[in-house]
Structure formats: structure tokens, C-alpha cells
Tab-separated table of C-alpha atoms and ligand atoms in Angstrom:
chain	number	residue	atom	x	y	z
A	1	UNK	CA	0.000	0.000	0.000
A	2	UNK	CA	1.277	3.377	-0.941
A	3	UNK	CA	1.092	6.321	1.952
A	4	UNK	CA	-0.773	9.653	1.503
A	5	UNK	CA	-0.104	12.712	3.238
A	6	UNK	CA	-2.380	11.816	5.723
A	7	UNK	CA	-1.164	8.606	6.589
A	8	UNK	CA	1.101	7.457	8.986
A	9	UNK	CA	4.155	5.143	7.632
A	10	UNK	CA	5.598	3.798	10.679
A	11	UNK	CA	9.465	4.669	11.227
A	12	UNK	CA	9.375	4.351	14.805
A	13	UNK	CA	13.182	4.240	14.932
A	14	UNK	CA	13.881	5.450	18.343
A	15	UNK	CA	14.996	9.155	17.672
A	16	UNK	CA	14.746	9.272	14.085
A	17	UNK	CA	18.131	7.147	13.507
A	18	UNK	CA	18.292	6.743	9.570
A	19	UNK	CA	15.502	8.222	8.998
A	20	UNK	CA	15.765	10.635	6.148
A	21	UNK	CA	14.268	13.842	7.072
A	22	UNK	CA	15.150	16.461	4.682
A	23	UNK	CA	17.226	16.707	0.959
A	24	UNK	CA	20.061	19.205	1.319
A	25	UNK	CA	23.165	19.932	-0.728
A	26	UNK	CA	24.861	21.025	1.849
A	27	UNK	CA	27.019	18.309	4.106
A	28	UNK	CA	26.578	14.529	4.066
A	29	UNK	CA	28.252	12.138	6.488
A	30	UNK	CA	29.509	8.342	5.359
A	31	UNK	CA	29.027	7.115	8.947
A	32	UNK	CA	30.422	3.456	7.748
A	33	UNK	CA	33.243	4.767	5.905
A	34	UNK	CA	33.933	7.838	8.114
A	35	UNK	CA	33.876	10.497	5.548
A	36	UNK	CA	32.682	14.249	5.929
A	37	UNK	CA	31.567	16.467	2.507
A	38	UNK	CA	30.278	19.944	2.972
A	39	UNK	CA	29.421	20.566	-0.846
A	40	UNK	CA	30.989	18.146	-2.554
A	41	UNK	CA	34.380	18.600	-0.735
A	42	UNK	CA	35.872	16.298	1.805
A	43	UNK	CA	36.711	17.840	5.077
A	44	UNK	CA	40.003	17.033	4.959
A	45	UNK	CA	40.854	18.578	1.361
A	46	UNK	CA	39.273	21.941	3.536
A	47	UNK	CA	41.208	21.808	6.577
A	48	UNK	CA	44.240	21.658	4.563
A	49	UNK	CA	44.082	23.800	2.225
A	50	UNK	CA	40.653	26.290	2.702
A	51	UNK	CA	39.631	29.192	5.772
A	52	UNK	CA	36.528	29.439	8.084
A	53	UNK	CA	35.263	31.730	5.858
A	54	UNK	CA	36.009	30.351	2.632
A	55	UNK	CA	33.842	27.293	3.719
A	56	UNK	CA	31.178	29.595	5.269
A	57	UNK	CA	30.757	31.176	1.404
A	58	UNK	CA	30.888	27.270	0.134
A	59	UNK	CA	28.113	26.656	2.669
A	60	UNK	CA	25.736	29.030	1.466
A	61	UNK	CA	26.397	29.726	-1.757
A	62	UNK	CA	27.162	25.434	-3.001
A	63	UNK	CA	30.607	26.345	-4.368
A	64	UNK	CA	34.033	27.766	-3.879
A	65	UNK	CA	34.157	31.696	-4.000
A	66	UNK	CA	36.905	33.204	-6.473
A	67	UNK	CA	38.746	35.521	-4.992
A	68	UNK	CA	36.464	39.162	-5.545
A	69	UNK	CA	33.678	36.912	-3.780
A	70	UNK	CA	35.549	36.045	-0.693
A	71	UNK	CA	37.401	39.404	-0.159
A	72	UNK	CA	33.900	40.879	-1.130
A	73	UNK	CA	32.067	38.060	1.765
A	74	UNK	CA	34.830	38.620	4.197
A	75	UNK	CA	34.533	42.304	4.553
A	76	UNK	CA	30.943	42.399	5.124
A	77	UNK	CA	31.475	39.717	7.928
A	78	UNK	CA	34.518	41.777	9.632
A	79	UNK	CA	32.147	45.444	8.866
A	80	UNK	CA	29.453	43.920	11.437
A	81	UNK	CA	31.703	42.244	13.998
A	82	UNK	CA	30.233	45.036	16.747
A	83	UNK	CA	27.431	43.620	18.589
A	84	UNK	CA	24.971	46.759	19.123
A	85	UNK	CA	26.115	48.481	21.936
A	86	UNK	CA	22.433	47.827	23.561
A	87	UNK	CA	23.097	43.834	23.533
A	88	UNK	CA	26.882	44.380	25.485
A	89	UNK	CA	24.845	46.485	27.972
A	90	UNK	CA	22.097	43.993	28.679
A	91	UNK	CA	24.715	41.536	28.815
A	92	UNK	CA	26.583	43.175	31.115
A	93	UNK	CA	22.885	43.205	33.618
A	94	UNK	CA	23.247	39.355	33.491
A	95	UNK	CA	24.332	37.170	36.463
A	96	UNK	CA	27.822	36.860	36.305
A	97	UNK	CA	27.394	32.923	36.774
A	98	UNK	CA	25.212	32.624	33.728
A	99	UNK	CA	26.117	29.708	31.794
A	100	UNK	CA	27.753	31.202	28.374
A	101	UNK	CA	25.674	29.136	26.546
A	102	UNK	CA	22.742	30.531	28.016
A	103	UNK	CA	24.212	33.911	27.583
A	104	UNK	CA	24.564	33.247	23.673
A	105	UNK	CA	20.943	31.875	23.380
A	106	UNK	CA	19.566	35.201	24.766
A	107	UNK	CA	22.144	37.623	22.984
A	108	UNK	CA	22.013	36.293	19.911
A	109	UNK	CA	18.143	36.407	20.089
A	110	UNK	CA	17.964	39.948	20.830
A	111	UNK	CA	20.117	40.665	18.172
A	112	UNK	CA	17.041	40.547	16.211
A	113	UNK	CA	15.926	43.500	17.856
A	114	UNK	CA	18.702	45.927	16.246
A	115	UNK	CA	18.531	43.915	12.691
A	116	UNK	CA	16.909	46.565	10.298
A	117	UNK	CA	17.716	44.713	7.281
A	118	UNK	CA	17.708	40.821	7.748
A	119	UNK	CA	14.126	39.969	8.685
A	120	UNK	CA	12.124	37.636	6.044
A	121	UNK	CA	12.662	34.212	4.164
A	122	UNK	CA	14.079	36.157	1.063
A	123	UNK	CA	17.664	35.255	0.382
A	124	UNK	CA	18.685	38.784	0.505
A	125	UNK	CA	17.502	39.699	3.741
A	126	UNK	CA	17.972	36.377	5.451
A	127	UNK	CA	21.364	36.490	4.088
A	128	UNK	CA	21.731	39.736	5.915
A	129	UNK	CA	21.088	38.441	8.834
A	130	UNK	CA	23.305	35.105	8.403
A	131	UNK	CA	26.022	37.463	8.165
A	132	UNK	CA	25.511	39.286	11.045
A	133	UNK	CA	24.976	36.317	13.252
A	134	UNK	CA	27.942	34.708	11.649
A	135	UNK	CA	29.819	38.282	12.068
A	136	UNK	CA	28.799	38.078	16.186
A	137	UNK	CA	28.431	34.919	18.036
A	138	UNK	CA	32.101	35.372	18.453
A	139	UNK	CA	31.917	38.547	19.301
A	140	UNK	CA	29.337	37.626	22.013
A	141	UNK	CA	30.796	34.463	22.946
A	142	UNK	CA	34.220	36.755	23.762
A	143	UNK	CA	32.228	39.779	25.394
A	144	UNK	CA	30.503	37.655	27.937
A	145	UNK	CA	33.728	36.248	29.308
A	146	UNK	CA	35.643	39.285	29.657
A	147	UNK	CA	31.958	40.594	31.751
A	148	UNK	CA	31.637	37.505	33.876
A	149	UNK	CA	35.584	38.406	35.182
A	150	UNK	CA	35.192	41.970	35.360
A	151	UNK	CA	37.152	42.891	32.231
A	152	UNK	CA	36.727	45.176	29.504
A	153	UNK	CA	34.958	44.306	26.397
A	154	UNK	CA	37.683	44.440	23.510
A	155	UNK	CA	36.443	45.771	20.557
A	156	UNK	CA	36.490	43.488	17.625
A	157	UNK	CA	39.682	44.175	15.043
A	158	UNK	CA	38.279	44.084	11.641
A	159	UNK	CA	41.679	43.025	10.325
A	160	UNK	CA	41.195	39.958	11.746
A	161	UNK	CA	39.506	36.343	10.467
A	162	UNK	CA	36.838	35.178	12.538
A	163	UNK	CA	38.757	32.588	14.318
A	164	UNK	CA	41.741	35.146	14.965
A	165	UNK	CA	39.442	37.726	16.442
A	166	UNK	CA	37.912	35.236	18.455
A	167	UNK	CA	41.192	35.018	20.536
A	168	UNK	CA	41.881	38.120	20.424
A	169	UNK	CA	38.344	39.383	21.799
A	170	UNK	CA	39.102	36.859	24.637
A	171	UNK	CA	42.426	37.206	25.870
A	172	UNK	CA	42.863	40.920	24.364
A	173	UNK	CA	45.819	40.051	22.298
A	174	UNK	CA	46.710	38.357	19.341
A	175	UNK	CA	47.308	34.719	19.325
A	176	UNK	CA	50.469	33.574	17.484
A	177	UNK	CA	50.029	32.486	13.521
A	178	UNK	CA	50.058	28.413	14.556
A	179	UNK	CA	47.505	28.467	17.371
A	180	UNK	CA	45.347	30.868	14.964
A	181	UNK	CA	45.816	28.419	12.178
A	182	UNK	CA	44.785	25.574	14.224
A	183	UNK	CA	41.605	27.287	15.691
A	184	UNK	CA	40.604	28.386	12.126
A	185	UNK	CA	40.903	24.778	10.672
A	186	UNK	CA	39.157	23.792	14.220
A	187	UNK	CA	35.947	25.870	13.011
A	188	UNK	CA	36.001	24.584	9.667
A	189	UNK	CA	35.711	21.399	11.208
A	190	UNK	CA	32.633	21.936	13.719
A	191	UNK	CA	30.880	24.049	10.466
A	192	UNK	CA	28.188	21.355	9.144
A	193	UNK	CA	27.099	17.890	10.027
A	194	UNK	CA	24.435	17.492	7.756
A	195	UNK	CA	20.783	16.875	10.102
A	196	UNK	CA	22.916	16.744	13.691
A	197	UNK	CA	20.140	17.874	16.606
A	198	UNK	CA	20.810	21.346	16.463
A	199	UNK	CA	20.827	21.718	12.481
A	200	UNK	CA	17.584	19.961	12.217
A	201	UNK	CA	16.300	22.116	15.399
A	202	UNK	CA	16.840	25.039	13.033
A	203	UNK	CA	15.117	23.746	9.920
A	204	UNK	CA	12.007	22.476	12.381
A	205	UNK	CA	11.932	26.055	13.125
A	206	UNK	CA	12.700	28.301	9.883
A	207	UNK	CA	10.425	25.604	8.226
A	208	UNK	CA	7.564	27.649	9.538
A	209	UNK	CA	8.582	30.607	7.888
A	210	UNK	CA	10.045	31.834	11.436
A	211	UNK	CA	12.641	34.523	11.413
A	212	UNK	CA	16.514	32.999	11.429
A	213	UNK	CA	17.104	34.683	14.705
A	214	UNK	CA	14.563	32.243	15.733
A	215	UNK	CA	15.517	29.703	14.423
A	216	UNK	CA	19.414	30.060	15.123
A	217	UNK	CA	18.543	30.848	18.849
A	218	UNK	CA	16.488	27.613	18.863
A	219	UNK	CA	19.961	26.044	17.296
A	220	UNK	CA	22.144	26.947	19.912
A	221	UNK	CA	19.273	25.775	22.833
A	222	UNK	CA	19.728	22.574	21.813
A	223	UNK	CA	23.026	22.336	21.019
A	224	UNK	CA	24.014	22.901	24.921
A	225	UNK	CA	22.802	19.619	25.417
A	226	UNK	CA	25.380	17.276	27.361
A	227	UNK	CA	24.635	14.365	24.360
A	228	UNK	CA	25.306	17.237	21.911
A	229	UNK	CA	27.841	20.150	22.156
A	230	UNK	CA	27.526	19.926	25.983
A	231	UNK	CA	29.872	17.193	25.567
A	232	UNK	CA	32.986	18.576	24.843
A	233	UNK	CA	32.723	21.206	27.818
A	234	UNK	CA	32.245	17.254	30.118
A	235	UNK	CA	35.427	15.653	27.967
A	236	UNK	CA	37.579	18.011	29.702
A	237	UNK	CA	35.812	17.818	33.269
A	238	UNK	CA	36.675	13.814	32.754
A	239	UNK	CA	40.291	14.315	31.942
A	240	UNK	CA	40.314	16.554	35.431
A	241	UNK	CA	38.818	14.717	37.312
A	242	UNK	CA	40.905	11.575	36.338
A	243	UNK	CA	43.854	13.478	36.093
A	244	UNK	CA	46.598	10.450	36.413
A	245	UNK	CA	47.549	8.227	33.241
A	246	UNK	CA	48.340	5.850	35.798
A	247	UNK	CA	44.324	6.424	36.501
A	248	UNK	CA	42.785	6.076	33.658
A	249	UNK	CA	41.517	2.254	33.308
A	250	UNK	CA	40.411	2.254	37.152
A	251	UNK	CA	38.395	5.305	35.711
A	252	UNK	CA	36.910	3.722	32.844
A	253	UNK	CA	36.489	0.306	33.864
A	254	UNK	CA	34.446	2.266	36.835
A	255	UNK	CA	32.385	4.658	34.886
A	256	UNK	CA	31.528	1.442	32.311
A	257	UNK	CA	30.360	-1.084	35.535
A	258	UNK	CA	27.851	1.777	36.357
A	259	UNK	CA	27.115	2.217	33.040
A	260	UNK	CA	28.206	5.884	32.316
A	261	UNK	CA	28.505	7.391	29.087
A	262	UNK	CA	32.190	8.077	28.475
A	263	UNK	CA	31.355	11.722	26.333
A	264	UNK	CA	33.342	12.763	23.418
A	265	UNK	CA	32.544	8.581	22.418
A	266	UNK	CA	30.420	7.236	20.213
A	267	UNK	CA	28.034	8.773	17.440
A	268	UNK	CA	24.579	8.763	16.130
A	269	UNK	CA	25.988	8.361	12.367
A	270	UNK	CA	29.415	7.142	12.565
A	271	UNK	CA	30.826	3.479	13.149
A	272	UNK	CA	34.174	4.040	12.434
A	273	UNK	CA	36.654	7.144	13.320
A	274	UNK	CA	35.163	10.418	12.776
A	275	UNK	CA	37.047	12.259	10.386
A	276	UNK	CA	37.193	15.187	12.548
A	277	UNK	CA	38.747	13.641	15.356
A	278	UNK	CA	41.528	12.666	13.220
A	279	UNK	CA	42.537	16.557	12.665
A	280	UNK	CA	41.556	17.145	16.585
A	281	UNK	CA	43.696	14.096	17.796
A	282	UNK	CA	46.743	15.291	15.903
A	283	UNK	CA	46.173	19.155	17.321
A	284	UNK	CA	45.931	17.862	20.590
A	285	UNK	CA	49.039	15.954	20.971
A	286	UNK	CA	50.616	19.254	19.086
A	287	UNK	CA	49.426	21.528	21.872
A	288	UNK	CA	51.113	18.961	24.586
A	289	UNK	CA	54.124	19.180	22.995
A	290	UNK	CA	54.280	22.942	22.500
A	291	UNK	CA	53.248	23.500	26.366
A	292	UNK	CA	55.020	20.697	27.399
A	293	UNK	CA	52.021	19.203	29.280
A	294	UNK	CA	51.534	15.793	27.462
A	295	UNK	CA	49.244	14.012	30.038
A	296	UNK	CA	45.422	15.415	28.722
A	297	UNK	CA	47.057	13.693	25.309
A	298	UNK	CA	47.944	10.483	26.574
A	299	UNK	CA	44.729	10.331	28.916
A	300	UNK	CA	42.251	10.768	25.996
A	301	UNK	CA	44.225	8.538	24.146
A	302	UNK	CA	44.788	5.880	26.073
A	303	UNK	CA	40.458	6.269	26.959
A	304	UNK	CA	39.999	5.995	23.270
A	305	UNK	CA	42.110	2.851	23.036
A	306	UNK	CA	40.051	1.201	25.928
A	307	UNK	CA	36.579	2.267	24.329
A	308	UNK	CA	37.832	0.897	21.177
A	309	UNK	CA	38.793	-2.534	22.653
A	310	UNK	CA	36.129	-3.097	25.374
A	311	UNK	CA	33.353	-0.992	23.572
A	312	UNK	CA	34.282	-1.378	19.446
A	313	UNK	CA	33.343	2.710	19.999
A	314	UNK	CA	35.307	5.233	18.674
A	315	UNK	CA	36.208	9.034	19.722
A	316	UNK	CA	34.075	12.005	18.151
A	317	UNK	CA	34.452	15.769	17.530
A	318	UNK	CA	34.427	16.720	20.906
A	319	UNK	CA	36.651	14.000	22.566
A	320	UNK	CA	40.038	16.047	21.650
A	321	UNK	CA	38.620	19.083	21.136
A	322	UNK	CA	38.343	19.287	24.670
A	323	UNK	CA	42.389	18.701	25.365
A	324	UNK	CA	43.420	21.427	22.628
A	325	UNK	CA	41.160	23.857	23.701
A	326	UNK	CA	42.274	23.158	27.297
A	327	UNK	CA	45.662	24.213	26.253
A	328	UNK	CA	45.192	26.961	24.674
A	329	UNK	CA	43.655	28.249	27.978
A	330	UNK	CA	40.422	28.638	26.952
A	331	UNK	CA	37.787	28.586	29.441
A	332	UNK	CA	36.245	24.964	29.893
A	333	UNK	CA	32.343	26.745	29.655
A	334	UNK	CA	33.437	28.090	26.327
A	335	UNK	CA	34.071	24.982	24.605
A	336	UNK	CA	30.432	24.403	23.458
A	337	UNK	CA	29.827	28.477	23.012
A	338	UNK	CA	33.011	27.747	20.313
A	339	UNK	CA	30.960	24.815	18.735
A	340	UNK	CA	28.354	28.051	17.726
A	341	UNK	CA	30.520	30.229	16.571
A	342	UNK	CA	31.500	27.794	14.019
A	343	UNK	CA	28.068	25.914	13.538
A	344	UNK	CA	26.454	29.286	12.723
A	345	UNK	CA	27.418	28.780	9.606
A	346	UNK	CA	25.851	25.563	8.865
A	347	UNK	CA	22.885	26.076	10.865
A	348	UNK	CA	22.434	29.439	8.544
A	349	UNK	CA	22.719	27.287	5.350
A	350	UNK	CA	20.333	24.572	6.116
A	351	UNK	CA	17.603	27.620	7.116
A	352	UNK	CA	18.929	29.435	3.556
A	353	UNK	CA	17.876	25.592	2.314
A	354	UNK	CA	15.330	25.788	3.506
A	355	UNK	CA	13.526	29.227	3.024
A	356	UNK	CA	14.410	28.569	-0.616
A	357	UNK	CA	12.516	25.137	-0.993
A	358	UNK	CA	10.452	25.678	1.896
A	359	UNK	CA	7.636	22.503	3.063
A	360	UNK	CA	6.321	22.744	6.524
A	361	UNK	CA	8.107	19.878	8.804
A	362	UNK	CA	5.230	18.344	10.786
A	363	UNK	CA	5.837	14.266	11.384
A	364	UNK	CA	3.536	12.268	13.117
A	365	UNK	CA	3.911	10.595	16.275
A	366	UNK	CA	2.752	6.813	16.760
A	367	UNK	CA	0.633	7.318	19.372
A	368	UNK	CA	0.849	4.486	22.358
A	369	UNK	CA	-1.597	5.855	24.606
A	370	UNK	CA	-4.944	4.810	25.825
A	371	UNK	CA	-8.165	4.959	23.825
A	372	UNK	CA	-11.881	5.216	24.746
A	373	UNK	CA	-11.572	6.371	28.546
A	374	UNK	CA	-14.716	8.120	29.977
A	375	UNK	CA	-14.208	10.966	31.157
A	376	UNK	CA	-14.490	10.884	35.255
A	377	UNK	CA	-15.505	14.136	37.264
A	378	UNK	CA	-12.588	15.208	39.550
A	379	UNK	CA	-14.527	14.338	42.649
A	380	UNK	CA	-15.098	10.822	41.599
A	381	UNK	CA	-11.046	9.777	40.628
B	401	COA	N1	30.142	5.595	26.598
B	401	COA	C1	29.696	4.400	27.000
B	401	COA	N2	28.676	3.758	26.433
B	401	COA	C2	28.098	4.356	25.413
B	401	COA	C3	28.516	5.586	24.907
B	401	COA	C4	29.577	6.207	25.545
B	401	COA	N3	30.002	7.398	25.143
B	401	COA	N4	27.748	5.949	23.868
B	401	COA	C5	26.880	4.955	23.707
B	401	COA	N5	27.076	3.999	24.639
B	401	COA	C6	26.306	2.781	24.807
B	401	COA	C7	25.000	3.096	25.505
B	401	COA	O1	25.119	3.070	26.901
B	401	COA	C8	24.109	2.037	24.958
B	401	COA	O2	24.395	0.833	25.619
B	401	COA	P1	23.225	-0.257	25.930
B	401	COA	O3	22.711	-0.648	24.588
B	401	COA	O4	23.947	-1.304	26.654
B	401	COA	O5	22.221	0.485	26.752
B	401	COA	C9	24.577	1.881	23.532
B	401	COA	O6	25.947	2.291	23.534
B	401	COA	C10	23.801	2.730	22.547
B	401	COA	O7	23.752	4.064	23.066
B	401	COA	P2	22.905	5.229	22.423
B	401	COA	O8	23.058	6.461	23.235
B	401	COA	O9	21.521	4.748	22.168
B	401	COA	O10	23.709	5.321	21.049
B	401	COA	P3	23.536	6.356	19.914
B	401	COA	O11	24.349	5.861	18.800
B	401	COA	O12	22.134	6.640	19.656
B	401	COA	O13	24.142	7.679	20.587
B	401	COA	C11	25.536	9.381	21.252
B	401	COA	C12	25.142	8.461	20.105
B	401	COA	C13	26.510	10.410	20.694
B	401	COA	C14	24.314	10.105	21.804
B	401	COA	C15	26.209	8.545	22.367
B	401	COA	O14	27.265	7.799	21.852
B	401	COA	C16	26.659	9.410	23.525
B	401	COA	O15	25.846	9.762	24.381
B	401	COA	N6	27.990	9.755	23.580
B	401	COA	C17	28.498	10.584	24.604
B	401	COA	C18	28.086	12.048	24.395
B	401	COA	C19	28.829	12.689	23.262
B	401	COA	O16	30.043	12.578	23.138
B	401	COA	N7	28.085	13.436	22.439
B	401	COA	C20	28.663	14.174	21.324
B	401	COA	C21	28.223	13.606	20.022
B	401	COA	S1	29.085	14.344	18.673
């Protein structure tokens, strides 16, 4: 029998595994094979050779820019690195424990506010506003730490890439060429993931013809998630909290008995090594060697070694993520704000997607409830 609209096919797959939900162009993952494509290109052919913001043009417009259209896509992103001045000040009204992801999520969505230009599902417009938002969750990200610790906002340097000025909004001066290199290849690397839980959060959303700040503040509520961007933010609280080499099977062998999720393991899509880890593996041991503090390394290695043998699971994004990041003396909380200042731009191509071939997303649910109940007056239950 062939299904209608109206009727229900069952795919009860426990949250949606396989199931296809959406066409895009933009990023497909090979989960058996391990292998990334954001438009056609593997992400390793990007990491070596291609920029943040190179790939954030690929992402939206489904091919390389030539060189007028990345100078030309570049400059509009560093002209609106400034957050309006209005957003900094409400920020700075916030509790100065407020979780920076939570920080983001409101920021960003307020940005909308101060947006003149970017509101609608025409590409122009909503290309406006991908711009901006790519433009200033870094800017945000970087503001709210220097508030929380009683610091001075830097102003954004508009000589700067996105992942440079990142750093330099944080720690208020330049990082050095290799750790800027390595950061800029890291958000290359976190850009797309084809329908991951935040990316399809934002389609769910922009599918209804919502605004992208919406949708995009939607994106980054559910990428805090622990079994989602959270994770790499907990990676790093593991290695701390084992803190020994010598420590590490006790630790795992433990955490597995009382059946624990090990996070930065494992994937929804992937059965063999995620291609991303190989890049974040490599920068991880680099950032060892160059600080001369090996042991985060060796831990997550050594972890990843055990999961493989006892658990045939291997590392993800976030697993060494968390050690590089860690030694470049970022702020653990920051991690997963990081994860949206490179997502941004995938999230804003699947809602570009999707404005442009736009078809309500409304599944059905099997429904497993009761049937046929009377209904009882509250005095007599
Ligand atoms: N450590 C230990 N066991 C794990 C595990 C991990 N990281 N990830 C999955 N498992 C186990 C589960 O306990 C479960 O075991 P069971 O069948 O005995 O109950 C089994 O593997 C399937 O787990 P499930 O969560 O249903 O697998 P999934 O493929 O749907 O989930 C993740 C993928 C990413 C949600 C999951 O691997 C996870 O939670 N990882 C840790 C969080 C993380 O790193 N998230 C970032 C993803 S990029």
C-alpha cells in the first residue's frame, strides 16, 4: 500500500536514527566509511588547504568563491563584527554565573531586535542576517567572558579572520600564527554535520517561515545539550577529574560497571573514526608538545584505546577538542559556546535551504496511549 499525506508510515526508529528527514546539498556524512563532505568537498581537502570563511561562502552559496567573492564576503562579515552596543549592555545586567551558553541563546536572540535589514525568508535579507549572526556569536561568545571576570569588552579588530578575532576578543591580544591556524581549521571542522540535533532544530523552526534569529537561537538551545555540544565542555571535566595516566583504566572500567557514558565517544551516524577527530587528535598531541604538558594527550588517548577494545566505539568531535582547547587556555564553559561560533554557519545554510525550498516539517507521532476512557468528574477519581 502506498502512503498519503495523511497517513502514517511507521518509522518508529527510536529518535529518528536513519531516517531521512530532509534533501540538502549542503554536508553529508559516510558514517560506515567515516567520511565528511560539505558541498561536494571532503573535510580534509578543507582543513588543509581552505579558511573558516572560505567554507562559510561554500556553505551558502554550493561552491568555492573566487577571490572578488571572498574578499567581497569577508569584509561584510569583519564590517558587522560590533554587537549593538544595547546587547553588550544587557549583557553586562546578566548574572555573572550565567552559563555562556545561556548567555549566547539570549544575545544572539535579541540581536534581532537591532537587525533593520535581515528579517524575512528572502535570500537577501535572510542572508543579511546570516552574516551578522555569523559576524557576532564570536563577538558575544568573547564579550561575555571578559563581563563575567570583570574585564573590559575588547572591541572586535576588523583586520582579523573570525577565528583570529575570536582570541583576540578573549584574551585581548593576538594569538600567534600556529595556534590561529589551528583554531581556524578547528571551526572549519565543527561548520556542518548534515541533520545533527541542532541543524535539524533550526530547519524544524525556519520551516515555519520563522525569522533565522529564531531559528538560530532555537539552534544553539539545543546544542548545549550534554549528548550534543555539551559534551565537549564534560570531555575536559573527565580528563580533570581523572587526572593520572596511571588512573585512567580504574576510571573507565568504573564509569563502564555503572554504566556511564564516556562523552566525546560514540556517534549517532558514525561506526568508524570520525574524520574530525583525526585533525583534533593530531592538534591535541601538538598543543602537549608545545606546552610541554603531554598528560590530557595520553589520557584521551589511552580512553579511546580502551573504548575501542572493550566498547568497538570510537572518539568524536568533541573527545580532543576538549584537550586542545584546554591548552590553549580557553575557558572549559566556552568549549560548546566555540561549537556556535562555528556551527552558525551551517545552521544558517540549512535555514537558507530551507527558506528557498520551503515545506512545513510536521511528522507524526505513533501514538501508544490509551483509547476510549470516559471521562471521570474530579470528585469521583
Ligand atoms: N560511553 C559508554 N557507552 C556508550 C557511549 C559512551 N560514550 N555511547 C553509547 N554507549 C552505549 C550506551 O550506553 C548504549 O548501551 P546499551 O545498549 O547497553 O544500553 C549503547 O551504547 C547505545 O547508546 P545510544 O546512546 O543509544 O547510542 P547512539 O548511537 O544513539 O548515541 C551518542 C550516540 C553520541 C548520543 C552517544 O554515543 C553518547 O551519548 N555519547 C556521549 C556524548 C557525546 O560525546 N556526544 C557528542 C556527540 S558528537
Amino acid at each position: 500500500m502506498t502512503s498519503t499525506a495523511t497517513e502514517k508510515t511507521t518509522a518508529a526508529a527510536a529518535g529518528l536514527r536513519g531516517v531521512v528527514a530532509a534533501q540538502s546539498a549542503i554536508g553529508d556524512v559516510n558514517g560506515e566509511q567515516g567520511i565528511l563532505i560539505y558541498q561536494g568537498y571532503n573535510i580534509h581537502d578543507l582543513a588543509e588547504h581552505s579558511t573558516f570563511e572560505e567554507v562559510v561562502f561554500l556553505l551558502w552559496n554550493g561552491r568555492l568563491p573566487k577571490e572578488e567573492e571572498l574578499k567581497s564576503l569577508t569584509a561584510e562579515i569583519r564590517a558587522n563584527y560590533n554587537a549593538p552596543p544595547a546587547v553588550i549592555a544587557m549583557m553586562k545586567q546578566f548574572p555573572k554565573d550565567a552559563d555562556p551558553m545561556d548567555v549566547l541563546r539570549t544575545a544572539i536572540s535579541s540581536l534581532d531586535f537591532y537587525d533593520k535589514d535581515g528579517h524575512g525568508t528572502d535570500r537577501e535579507p535572510a542572508l543579511r542576517a546570516a552574516i551578522r549572526l555569523t559576524a557576532q556569536m564570536g563577538t558575544i561568545a568573547a564579550a561575555w567572558d571578559r563581563i563575567r571576570n570583570g574585564k573590559d569588552v575588547i572591541a572586535p579588530d576588523s583586520s582579523l579572520s573570525i577565528a583570529a578575532n575570536f582570541l583576540y576578543m578573549l584574551r585581548g591580544e593576538r594569538a600567534d600564527a600556529d595556534e590561529e591556524r589551528m583554531f581556524d581549521v578547528c571551526l572549519m571542522l565543527h561548520a556542518d554535520h548534515e541533520l545533527n540535533a541542532s541543524t535539524f532544530t533550526t530547519r524544524v523552526v525556519s520551516g515555519t517561515l520563522a525569522g533565522m534569529y529564531g531559528a538560530v537561537t532555537a539552534g544553539i538551545a539545543a546544542l548545549a545539550g550534554p549528548l550534543h555540544g555539551g559534551a565537549n565542555t564534560n570531555v575536559m571535566k573527565m580528563l580533570i577529574e581523572i587526572d593520572d595516566p596511571s588512573k585512567v583504566d580504574a576510571w573507565v572500567d568504573k564509569a563502564l560497571e555503572e554504566h556511564r557514558k564516556i562523552m566525546g565517544i560514540g556517534h549517532a551516524v558514525y561506526k568508524t573514526e570520525d574524520p574530525r577527530a583525526t585533525w583534533l587528535r593530531k592538534y591535541s598531541r601538538h598543543m602537549g608538545e608545545k606546552k610541554g604538558e603531554l598528560k590530557w594527550f595520553e589520557m584521551s588517548q589511552r580512553i579511546e584505546q580502551l573504548m575501542l577494545e572493550k566498547k568497538g566505539m570510537f572518539p568524536n568531535v568533541d573527545f580532543y577538542s576538549a584537550s586542545t582547547y584546554y591548552l590553549m587556555g580557553i575557558p572549559l564553559d566556552l568549549y560548546t559556546p566555540i561549537f556556535a561560533v562555528s556551527r552558525i554557519s551551517g545552521w544558517t545554510g540549512h535555514i537558507l535551504e530551507q527558506y528557498g525550498h520551503n515545506k512545513l516539517i510536521r511528522p507524526r507521532a505513533e501514538y501508544i496511549g490509551a483509547r476510549d476512557l470516559k471521562y471521570t468528574p474530579i470528585a469521583d477519581r
